[in-house]
PDB file of N, CA, C and O in Angstrom:
ATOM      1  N   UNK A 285     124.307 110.107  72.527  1.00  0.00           N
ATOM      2  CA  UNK A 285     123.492 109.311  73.417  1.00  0.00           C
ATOM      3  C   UNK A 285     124.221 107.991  73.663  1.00  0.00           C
ATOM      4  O   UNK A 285     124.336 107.218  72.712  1.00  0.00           O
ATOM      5  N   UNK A 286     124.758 107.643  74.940  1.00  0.00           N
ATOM      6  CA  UNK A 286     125.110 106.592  75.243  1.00  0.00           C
ATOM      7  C   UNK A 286     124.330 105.505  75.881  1.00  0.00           C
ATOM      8  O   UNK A 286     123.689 105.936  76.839  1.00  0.00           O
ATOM      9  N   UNK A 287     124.207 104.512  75.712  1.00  0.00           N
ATOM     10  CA  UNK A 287     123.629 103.195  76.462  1.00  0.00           C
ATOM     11  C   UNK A 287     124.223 102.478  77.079  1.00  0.00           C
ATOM     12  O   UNK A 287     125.072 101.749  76.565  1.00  0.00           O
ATOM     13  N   UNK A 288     123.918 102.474  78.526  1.00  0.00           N
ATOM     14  CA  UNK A 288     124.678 100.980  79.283  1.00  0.00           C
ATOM     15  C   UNK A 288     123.842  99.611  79.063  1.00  0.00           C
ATOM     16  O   UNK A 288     122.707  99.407  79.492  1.00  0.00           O
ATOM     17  N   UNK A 289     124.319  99.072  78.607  1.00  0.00           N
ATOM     18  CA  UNK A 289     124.637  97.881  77.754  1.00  0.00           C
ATOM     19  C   UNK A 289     124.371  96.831  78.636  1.00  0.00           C
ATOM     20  O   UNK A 289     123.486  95.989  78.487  1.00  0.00           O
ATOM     21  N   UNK A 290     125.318  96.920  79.739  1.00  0.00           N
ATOM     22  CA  UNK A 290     125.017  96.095  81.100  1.00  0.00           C
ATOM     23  C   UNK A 290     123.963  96.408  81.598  1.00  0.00           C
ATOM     24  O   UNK A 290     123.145  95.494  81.711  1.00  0.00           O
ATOM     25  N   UNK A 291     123.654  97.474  81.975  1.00  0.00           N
ATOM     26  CA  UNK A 291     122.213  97.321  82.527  1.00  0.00           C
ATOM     27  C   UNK A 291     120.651  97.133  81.941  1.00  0.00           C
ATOM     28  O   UNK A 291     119.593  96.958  82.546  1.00  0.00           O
ATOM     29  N   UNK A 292     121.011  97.265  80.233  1.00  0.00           N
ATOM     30  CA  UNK A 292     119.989  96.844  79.654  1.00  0.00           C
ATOM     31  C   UNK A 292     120.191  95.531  79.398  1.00  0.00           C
ATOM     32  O   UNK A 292     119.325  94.903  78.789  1.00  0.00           O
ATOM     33  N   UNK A 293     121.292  94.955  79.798  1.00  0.00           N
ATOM     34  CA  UNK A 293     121.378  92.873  79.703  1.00  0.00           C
ATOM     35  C   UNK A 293     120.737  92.535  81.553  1.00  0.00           C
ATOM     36  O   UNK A 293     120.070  91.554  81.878  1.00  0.00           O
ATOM     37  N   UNK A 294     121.168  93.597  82.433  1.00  0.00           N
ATOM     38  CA  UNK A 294     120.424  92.812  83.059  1.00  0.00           C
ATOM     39  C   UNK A 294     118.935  92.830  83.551  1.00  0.00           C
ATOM     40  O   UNK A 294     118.326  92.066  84.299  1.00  0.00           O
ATOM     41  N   UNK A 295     118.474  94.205  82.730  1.00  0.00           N
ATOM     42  CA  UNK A 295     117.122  94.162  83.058  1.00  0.00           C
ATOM     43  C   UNK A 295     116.081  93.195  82.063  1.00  0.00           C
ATOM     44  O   UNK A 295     114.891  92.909  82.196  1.00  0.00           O
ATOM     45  N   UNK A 296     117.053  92.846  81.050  1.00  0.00           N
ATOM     46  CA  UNK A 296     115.970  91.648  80.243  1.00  0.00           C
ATOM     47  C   UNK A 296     116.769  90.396  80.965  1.00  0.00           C
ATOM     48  O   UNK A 296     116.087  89.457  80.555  1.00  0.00           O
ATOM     49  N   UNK A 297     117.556  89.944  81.596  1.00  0.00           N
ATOM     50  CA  UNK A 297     117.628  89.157  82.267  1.00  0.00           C
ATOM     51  C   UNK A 297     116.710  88.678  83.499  1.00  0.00           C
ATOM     52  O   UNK A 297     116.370  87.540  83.822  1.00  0.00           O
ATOM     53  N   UNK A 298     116.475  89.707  83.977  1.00  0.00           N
ATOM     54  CA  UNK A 298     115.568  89.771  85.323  1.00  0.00           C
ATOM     55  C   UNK A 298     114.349  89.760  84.780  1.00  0.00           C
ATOM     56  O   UNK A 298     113.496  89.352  85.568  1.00  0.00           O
ATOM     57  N   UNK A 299     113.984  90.034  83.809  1.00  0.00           N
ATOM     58  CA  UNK A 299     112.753  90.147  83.340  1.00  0.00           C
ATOM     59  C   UNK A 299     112.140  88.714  82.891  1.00  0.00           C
ATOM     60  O   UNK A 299     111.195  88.134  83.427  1.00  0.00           O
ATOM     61  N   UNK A 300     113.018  88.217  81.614  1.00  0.00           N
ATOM     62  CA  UNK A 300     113.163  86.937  81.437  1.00  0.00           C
ATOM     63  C   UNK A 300     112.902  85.774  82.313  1.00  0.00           C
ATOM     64  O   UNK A 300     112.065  84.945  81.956  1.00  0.00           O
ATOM     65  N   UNK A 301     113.617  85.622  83.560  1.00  0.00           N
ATOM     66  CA  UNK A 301     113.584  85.241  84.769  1.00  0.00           C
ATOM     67  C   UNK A 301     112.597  85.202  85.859  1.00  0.00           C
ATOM     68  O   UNK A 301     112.522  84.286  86.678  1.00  0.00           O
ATOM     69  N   UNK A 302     111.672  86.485  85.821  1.00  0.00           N
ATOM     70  CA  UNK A 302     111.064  86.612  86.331  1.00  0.00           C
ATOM     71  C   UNK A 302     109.560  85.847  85.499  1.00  0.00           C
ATOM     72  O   UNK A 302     108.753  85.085  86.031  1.00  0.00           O
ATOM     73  N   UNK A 303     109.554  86.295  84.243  1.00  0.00           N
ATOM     74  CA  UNK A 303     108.476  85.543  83.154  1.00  0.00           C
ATOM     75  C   UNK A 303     108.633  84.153  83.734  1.00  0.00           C
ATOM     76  O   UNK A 303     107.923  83.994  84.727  1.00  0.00           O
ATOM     77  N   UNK A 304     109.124  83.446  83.508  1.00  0.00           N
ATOM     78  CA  UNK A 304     109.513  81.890  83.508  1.00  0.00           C
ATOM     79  C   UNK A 304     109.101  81.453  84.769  1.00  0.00           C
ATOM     80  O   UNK A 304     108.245  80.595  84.983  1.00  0.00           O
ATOM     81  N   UNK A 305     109.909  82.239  85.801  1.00  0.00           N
ATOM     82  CA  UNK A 305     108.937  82.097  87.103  1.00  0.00           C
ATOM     83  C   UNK A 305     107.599  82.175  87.285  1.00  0.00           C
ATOM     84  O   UNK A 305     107.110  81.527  88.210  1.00  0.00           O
ATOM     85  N   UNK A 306     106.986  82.763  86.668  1.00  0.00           N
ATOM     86  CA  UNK A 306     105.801  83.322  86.955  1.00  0.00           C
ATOM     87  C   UNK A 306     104.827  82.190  85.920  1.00  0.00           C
ATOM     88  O   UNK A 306     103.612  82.111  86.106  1.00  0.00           O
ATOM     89  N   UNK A 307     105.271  81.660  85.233  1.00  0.00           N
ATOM     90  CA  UNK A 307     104.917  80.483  84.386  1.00  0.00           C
ATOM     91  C   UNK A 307     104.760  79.280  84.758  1.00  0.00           C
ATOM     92  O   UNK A 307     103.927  78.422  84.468  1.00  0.00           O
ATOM     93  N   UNK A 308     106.056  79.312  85.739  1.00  0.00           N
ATOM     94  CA  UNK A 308     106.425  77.623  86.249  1.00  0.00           C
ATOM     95  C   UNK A 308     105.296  77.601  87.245  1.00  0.00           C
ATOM     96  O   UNK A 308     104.656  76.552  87.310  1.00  0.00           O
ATOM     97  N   UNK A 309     104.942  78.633  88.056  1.00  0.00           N
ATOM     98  CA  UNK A 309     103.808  78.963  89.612  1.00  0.00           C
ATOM     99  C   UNK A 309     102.708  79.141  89.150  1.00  0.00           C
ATOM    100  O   UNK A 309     101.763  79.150  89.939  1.00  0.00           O
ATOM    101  N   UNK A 310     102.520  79.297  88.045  1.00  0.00           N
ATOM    102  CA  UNK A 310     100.974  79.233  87.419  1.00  0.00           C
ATOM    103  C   UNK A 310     100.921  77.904  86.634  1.00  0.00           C
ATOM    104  O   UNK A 310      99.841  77.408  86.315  1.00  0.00           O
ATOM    105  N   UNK A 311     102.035  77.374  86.349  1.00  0.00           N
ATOM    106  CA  UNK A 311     101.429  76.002  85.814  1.00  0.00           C
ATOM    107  C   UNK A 311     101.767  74.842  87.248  1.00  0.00           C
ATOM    108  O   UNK A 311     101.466  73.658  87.101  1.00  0.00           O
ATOM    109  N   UNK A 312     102.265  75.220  88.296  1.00  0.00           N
ATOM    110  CA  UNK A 312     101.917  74.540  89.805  1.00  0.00           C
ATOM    111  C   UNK A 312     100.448  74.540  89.952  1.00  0.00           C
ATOM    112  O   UNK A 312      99.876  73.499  90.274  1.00  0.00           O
ATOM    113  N   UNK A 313      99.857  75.532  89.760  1.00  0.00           N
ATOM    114  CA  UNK A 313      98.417  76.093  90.763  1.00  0.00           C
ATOM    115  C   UNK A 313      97.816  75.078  89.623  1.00  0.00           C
ATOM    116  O   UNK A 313      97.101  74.216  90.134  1.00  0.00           O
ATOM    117  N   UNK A 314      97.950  74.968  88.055  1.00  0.00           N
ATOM    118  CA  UNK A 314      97.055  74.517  87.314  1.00  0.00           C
ATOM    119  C   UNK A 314      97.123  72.900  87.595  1.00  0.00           C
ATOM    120  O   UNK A 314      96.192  72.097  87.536  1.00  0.00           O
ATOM    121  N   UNK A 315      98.436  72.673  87.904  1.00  0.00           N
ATOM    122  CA  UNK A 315      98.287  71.181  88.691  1.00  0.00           C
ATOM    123  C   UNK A 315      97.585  70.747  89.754  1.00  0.00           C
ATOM    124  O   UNK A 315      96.912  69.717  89.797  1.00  0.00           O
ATOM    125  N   UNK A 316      97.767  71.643  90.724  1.00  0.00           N
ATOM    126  CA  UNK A 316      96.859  71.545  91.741  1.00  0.00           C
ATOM    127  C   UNK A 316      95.831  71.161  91.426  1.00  0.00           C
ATOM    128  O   UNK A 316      95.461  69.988  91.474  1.00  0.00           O
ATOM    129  N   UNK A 317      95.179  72.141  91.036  1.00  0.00           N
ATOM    130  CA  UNK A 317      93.517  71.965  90.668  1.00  0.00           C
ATOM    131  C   UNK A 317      93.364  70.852  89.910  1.00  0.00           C
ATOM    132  O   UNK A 317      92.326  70.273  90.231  1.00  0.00           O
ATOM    133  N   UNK A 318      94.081  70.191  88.857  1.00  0.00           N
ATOM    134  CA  UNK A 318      93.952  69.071  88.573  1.00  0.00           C
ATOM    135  C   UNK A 318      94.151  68.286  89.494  1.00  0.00           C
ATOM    136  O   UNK A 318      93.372  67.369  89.232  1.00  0.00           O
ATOM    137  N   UNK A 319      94.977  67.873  90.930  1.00  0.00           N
ATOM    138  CA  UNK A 319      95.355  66.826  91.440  1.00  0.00           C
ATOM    139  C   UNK A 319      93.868  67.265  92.502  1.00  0.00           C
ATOM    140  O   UNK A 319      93.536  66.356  93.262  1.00  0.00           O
ATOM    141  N   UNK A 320      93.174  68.316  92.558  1.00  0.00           N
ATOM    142  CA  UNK A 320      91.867  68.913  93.399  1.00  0.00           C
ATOM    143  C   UNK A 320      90.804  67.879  92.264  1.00  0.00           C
ATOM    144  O   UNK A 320      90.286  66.895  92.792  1.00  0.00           O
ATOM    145  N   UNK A 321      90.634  68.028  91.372  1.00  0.00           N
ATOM    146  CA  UNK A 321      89.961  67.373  90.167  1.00  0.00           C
ATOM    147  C   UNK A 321      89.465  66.298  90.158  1.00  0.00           C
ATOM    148  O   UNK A 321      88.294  65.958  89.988  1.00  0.00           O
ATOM    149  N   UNK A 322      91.009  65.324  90.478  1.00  0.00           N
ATOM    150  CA  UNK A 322      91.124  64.234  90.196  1.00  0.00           C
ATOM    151  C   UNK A 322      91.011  63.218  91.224  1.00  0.00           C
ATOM    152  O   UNK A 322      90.827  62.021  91.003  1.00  0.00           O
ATOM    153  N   UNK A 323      91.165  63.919  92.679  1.00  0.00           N
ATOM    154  CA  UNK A 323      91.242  62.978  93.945  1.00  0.00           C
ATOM    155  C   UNK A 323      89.933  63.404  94.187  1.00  0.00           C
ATOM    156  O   UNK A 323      89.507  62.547  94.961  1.00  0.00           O
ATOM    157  N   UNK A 324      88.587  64.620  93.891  1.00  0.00           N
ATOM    158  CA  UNK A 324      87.362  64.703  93.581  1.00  0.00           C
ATOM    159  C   UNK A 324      86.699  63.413  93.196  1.00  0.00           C
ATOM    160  O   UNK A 324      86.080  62.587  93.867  1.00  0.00           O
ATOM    161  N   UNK A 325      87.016  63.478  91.887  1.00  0.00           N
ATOM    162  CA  UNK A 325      86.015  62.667  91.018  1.00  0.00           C
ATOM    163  C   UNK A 325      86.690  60.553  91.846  1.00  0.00           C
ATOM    164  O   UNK A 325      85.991  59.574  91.586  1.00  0.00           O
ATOM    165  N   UNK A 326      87.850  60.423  92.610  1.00  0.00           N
ATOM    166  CA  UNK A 326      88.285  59.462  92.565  1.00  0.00           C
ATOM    167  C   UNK A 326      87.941  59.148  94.010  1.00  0.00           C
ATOM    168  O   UNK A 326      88.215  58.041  94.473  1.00  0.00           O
ATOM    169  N   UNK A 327      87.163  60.380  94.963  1.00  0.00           N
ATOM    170  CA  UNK A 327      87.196  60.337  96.240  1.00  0.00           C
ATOM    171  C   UNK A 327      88.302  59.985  96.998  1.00  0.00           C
ATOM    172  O   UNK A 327      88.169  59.084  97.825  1.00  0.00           O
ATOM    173  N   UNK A 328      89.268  60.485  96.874  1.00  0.00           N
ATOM    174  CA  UNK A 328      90.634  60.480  97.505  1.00  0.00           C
ATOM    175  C   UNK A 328      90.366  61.733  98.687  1.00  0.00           C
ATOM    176  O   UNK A 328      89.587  62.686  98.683  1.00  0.00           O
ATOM    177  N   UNK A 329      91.399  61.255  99.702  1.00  0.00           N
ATOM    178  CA  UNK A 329      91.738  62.703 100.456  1.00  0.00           C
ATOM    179  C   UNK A 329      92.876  63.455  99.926  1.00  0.00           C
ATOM    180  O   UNK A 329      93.010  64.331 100.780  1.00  0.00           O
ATOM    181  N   UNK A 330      93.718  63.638  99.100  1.00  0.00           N
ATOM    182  CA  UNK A 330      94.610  64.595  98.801  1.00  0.00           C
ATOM    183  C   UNK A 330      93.785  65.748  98.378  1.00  0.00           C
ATOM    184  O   UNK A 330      94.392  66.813  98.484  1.00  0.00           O
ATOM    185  N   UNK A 331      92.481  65.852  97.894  1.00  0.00           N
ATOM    186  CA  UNK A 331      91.619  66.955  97.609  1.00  0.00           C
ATOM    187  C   UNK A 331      91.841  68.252  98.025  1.00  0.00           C
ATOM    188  O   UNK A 331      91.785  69.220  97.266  1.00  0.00           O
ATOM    189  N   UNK A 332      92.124  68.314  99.365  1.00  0.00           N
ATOM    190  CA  UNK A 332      92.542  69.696 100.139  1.00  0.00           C
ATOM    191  C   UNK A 332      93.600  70.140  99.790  1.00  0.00           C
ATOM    192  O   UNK A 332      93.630  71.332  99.482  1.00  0.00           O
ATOM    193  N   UNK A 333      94.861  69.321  99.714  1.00  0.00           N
ATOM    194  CA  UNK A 333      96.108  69.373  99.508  1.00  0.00           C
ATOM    195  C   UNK A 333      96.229  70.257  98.203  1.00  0.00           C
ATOM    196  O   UNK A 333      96.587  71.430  98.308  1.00  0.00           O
ATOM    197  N   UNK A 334      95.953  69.742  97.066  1.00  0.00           N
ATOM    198  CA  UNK A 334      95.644  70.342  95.662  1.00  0.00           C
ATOM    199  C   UNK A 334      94.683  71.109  95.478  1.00  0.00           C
ATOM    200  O   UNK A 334      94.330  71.396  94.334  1.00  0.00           O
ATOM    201  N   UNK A 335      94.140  71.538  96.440  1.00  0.00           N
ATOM    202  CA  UNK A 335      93.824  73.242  96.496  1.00  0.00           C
ATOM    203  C   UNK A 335      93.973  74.127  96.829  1.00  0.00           C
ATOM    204  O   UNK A 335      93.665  75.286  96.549  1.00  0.00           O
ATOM    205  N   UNK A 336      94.746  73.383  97.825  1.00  0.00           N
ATOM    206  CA  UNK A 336      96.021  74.493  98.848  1.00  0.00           C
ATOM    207  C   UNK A 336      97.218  75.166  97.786  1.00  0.00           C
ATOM    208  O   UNK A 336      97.573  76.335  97.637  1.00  0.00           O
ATOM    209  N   UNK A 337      97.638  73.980  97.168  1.00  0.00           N
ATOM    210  CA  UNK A 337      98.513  74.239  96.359  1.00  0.00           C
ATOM    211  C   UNK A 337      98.405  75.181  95.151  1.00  0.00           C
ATOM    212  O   UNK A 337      99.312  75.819  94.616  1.00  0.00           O
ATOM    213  N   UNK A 338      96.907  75.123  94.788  1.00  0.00           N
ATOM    214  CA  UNK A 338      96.295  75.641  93.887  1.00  0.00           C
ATOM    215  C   UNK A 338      96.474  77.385  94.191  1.00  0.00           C
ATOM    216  O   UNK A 338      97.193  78.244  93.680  1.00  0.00           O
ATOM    217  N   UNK A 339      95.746  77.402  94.959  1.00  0.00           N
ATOM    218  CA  UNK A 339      95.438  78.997  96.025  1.00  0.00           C
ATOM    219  C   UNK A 339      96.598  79.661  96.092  1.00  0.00           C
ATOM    220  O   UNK A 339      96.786  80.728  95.507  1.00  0.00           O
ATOM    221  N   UNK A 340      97.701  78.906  97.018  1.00  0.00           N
ATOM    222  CA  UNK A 340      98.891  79.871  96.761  1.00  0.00           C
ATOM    223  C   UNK A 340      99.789  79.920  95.560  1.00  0.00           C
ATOM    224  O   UNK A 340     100.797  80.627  95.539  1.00  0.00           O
ATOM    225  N   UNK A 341      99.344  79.027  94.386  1.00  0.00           N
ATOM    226  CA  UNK A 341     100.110  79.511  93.586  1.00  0.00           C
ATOM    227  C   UNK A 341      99.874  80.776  92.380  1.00  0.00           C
ATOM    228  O   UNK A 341     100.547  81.383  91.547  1.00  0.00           O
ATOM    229  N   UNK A 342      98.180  80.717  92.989  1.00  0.00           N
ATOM    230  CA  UNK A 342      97.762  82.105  91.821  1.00  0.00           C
ATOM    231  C   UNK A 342      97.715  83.088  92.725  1.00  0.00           C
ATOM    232  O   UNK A 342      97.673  84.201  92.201  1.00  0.00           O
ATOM    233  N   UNK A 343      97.706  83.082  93.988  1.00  0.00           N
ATOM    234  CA  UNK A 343      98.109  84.458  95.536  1.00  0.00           C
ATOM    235  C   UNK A 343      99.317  84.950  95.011  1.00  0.00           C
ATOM    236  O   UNK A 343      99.515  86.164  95.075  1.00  0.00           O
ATOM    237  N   UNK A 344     100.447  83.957  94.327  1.00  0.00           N
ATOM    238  CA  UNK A 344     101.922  84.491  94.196  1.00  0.00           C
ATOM    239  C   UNK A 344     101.823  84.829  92.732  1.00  0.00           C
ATOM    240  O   UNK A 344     102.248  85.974  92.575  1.00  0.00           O
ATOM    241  N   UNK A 345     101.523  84.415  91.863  1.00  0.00           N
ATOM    242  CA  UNK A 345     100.945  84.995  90.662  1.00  0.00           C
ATOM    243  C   UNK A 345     100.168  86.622  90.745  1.00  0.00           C
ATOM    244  O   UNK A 345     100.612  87.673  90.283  1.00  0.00           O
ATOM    245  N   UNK A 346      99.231  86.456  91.290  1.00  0.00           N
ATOM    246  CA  UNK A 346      98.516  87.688  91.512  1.00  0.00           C
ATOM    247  C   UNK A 346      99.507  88.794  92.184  1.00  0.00           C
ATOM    248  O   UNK A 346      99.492  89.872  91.591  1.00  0.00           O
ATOM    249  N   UNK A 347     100.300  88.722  93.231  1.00  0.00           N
ATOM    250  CA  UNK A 347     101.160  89.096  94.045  1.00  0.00           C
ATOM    251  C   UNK A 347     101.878  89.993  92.885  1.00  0.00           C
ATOM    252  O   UNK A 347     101.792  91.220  92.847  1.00  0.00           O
ATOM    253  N   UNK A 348     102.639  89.153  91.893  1.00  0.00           N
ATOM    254  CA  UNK A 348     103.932  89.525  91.256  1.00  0.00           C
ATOM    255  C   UNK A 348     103.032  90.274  89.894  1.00  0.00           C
ATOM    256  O   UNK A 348     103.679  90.644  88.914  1.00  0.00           O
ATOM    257  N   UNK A 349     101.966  90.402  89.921  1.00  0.00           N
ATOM    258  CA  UNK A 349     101.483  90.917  88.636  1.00  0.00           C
ATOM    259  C   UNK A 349     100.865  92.267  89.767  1.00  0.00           C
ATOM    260  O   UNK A 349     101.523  93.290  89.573  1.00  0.00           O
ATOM    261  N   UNK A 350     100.123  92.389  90.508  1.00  0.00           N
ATOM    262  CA  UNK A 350     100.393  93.465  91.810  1.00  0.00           C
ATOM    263  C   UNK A 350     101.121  94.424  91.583  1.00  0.00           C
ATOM    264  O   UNK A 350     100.930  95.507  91.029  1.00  0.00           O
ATOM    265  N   UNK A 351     101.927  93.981  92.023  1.00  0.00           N
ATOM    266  CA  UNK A 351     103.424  94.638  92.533  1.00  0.00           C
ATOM    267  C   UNK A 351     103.894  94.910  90.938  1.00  0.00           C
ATOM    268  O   UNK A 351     103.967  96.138  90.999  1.00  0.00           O
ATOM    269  N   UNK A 352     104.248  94.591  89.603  1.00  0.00           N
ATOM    270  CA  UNK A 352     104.631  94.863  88.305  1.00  0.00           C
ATOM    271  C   UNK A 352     103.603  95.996  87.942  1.00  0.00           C
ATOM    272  O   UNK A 352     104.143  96.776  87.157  1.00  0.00           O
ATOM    273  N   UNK A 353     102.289  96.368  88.242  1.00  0.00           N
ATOM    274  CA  UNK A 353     101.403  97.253  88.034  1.00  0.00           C
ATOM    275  C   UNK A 353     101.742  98.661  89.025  1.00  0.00           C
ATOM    276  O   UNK A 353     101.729  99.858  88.740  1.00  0.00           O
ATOM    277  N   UNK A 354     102.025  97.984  90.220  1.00  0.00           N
ATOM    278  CA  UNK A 354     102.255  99.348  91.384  1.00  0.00           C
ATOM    279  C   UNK A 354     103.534  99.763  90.502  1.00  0.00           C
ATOM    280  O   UNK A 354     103.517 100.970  90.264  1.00  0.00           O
ATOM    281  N   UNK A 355     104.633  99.091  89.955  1.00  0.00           N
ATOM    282  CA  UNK A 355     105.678  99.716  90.094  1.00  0.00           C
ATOM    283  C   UNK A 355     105.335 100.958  88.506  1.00  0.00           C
ATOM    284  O   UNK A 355     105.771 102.105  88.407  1.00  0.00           O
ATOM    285  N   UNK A 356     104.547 100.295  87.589  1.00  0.00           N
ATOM    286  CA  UNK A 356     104.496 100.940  86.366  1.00  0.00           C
ATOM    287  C   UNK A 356     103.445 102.123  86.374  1.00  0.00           C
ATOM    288  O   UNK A 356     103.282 102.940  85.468  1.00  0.00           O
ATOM    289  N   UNK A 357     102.753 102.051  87.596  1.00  0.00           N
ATOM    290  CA  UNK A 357     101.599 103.224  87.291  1.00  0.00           C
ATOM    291  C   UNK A 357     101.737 104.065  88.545  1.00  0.00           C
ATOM    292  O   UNK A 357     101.466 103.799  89.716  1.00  0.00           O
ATOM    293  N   UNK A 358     102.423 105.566  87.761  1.00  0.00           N
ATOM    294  CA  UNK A 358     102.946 106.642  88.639  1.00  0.00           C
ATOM    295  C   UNK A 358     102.005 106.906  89.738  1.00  0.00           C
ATOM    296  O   UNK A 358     102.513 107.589  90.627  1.00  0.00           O
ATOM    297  N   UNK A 359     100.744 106.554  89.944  1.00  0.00           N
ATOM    298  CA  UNK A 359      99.519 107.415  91.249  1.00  0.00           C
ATOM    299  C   UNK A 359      99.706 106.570  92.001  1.00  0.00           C
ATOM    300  O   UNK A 359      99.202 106.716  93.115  1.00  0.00           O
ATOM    301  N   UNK A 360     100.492 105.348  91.728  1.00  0.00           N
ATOM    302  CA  UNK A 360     100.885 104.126  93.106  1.00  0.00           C
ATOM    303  C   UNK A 360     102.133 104.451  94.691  1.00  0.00           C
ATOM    304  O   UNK A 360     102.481 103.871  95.720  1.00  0.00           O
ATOM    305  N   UNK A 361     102.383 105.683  93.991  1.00  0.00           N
ATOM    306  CA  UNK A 361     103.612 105.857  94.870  1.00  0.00           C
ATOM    307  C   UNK A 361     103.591 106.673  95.420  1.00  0.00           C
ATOM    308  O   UNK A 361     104.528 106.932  96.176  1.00  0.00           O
TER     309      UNK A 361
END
């Protein structure tokens, strides 16, 4: 039984990569909602702004956890 070596470095590479991403865009959205929070309680207008920001960052979250489910569950294809 042989193993390519390279392609099991780059699929925990991509994987890795992809985690971290998916971390950094979920802790965006969690800012948002804080900067939604905070221009709330301070009556600011950035309010919209930081929920905009909020929205698409768990749409792209949701998106990439989506798409990681279609690819792993065989009745998707």
């Amino acid at each position: 039984m042989d193993l390519d070596w390279s392609a099991l470095g780059r699929v925990t590479a991509v994987s890795i990569g992809v985690t971290v991403a998916v971390v950094v865009v979920f802790a965006l959205g969690v800012l948002g909602l804080a900067r939604h929070e905070g221009a709330r309680e301070e009556g600011g207008g950035a309010s919209s702004l930081g929920r905009a920001q909020a929205g698409l960052c768990f749409l792209a979250c949701a998106a990439v956890v989506a798409y990681g489910i279609h690819l792993i569950v065989p009745q998707f294809h």
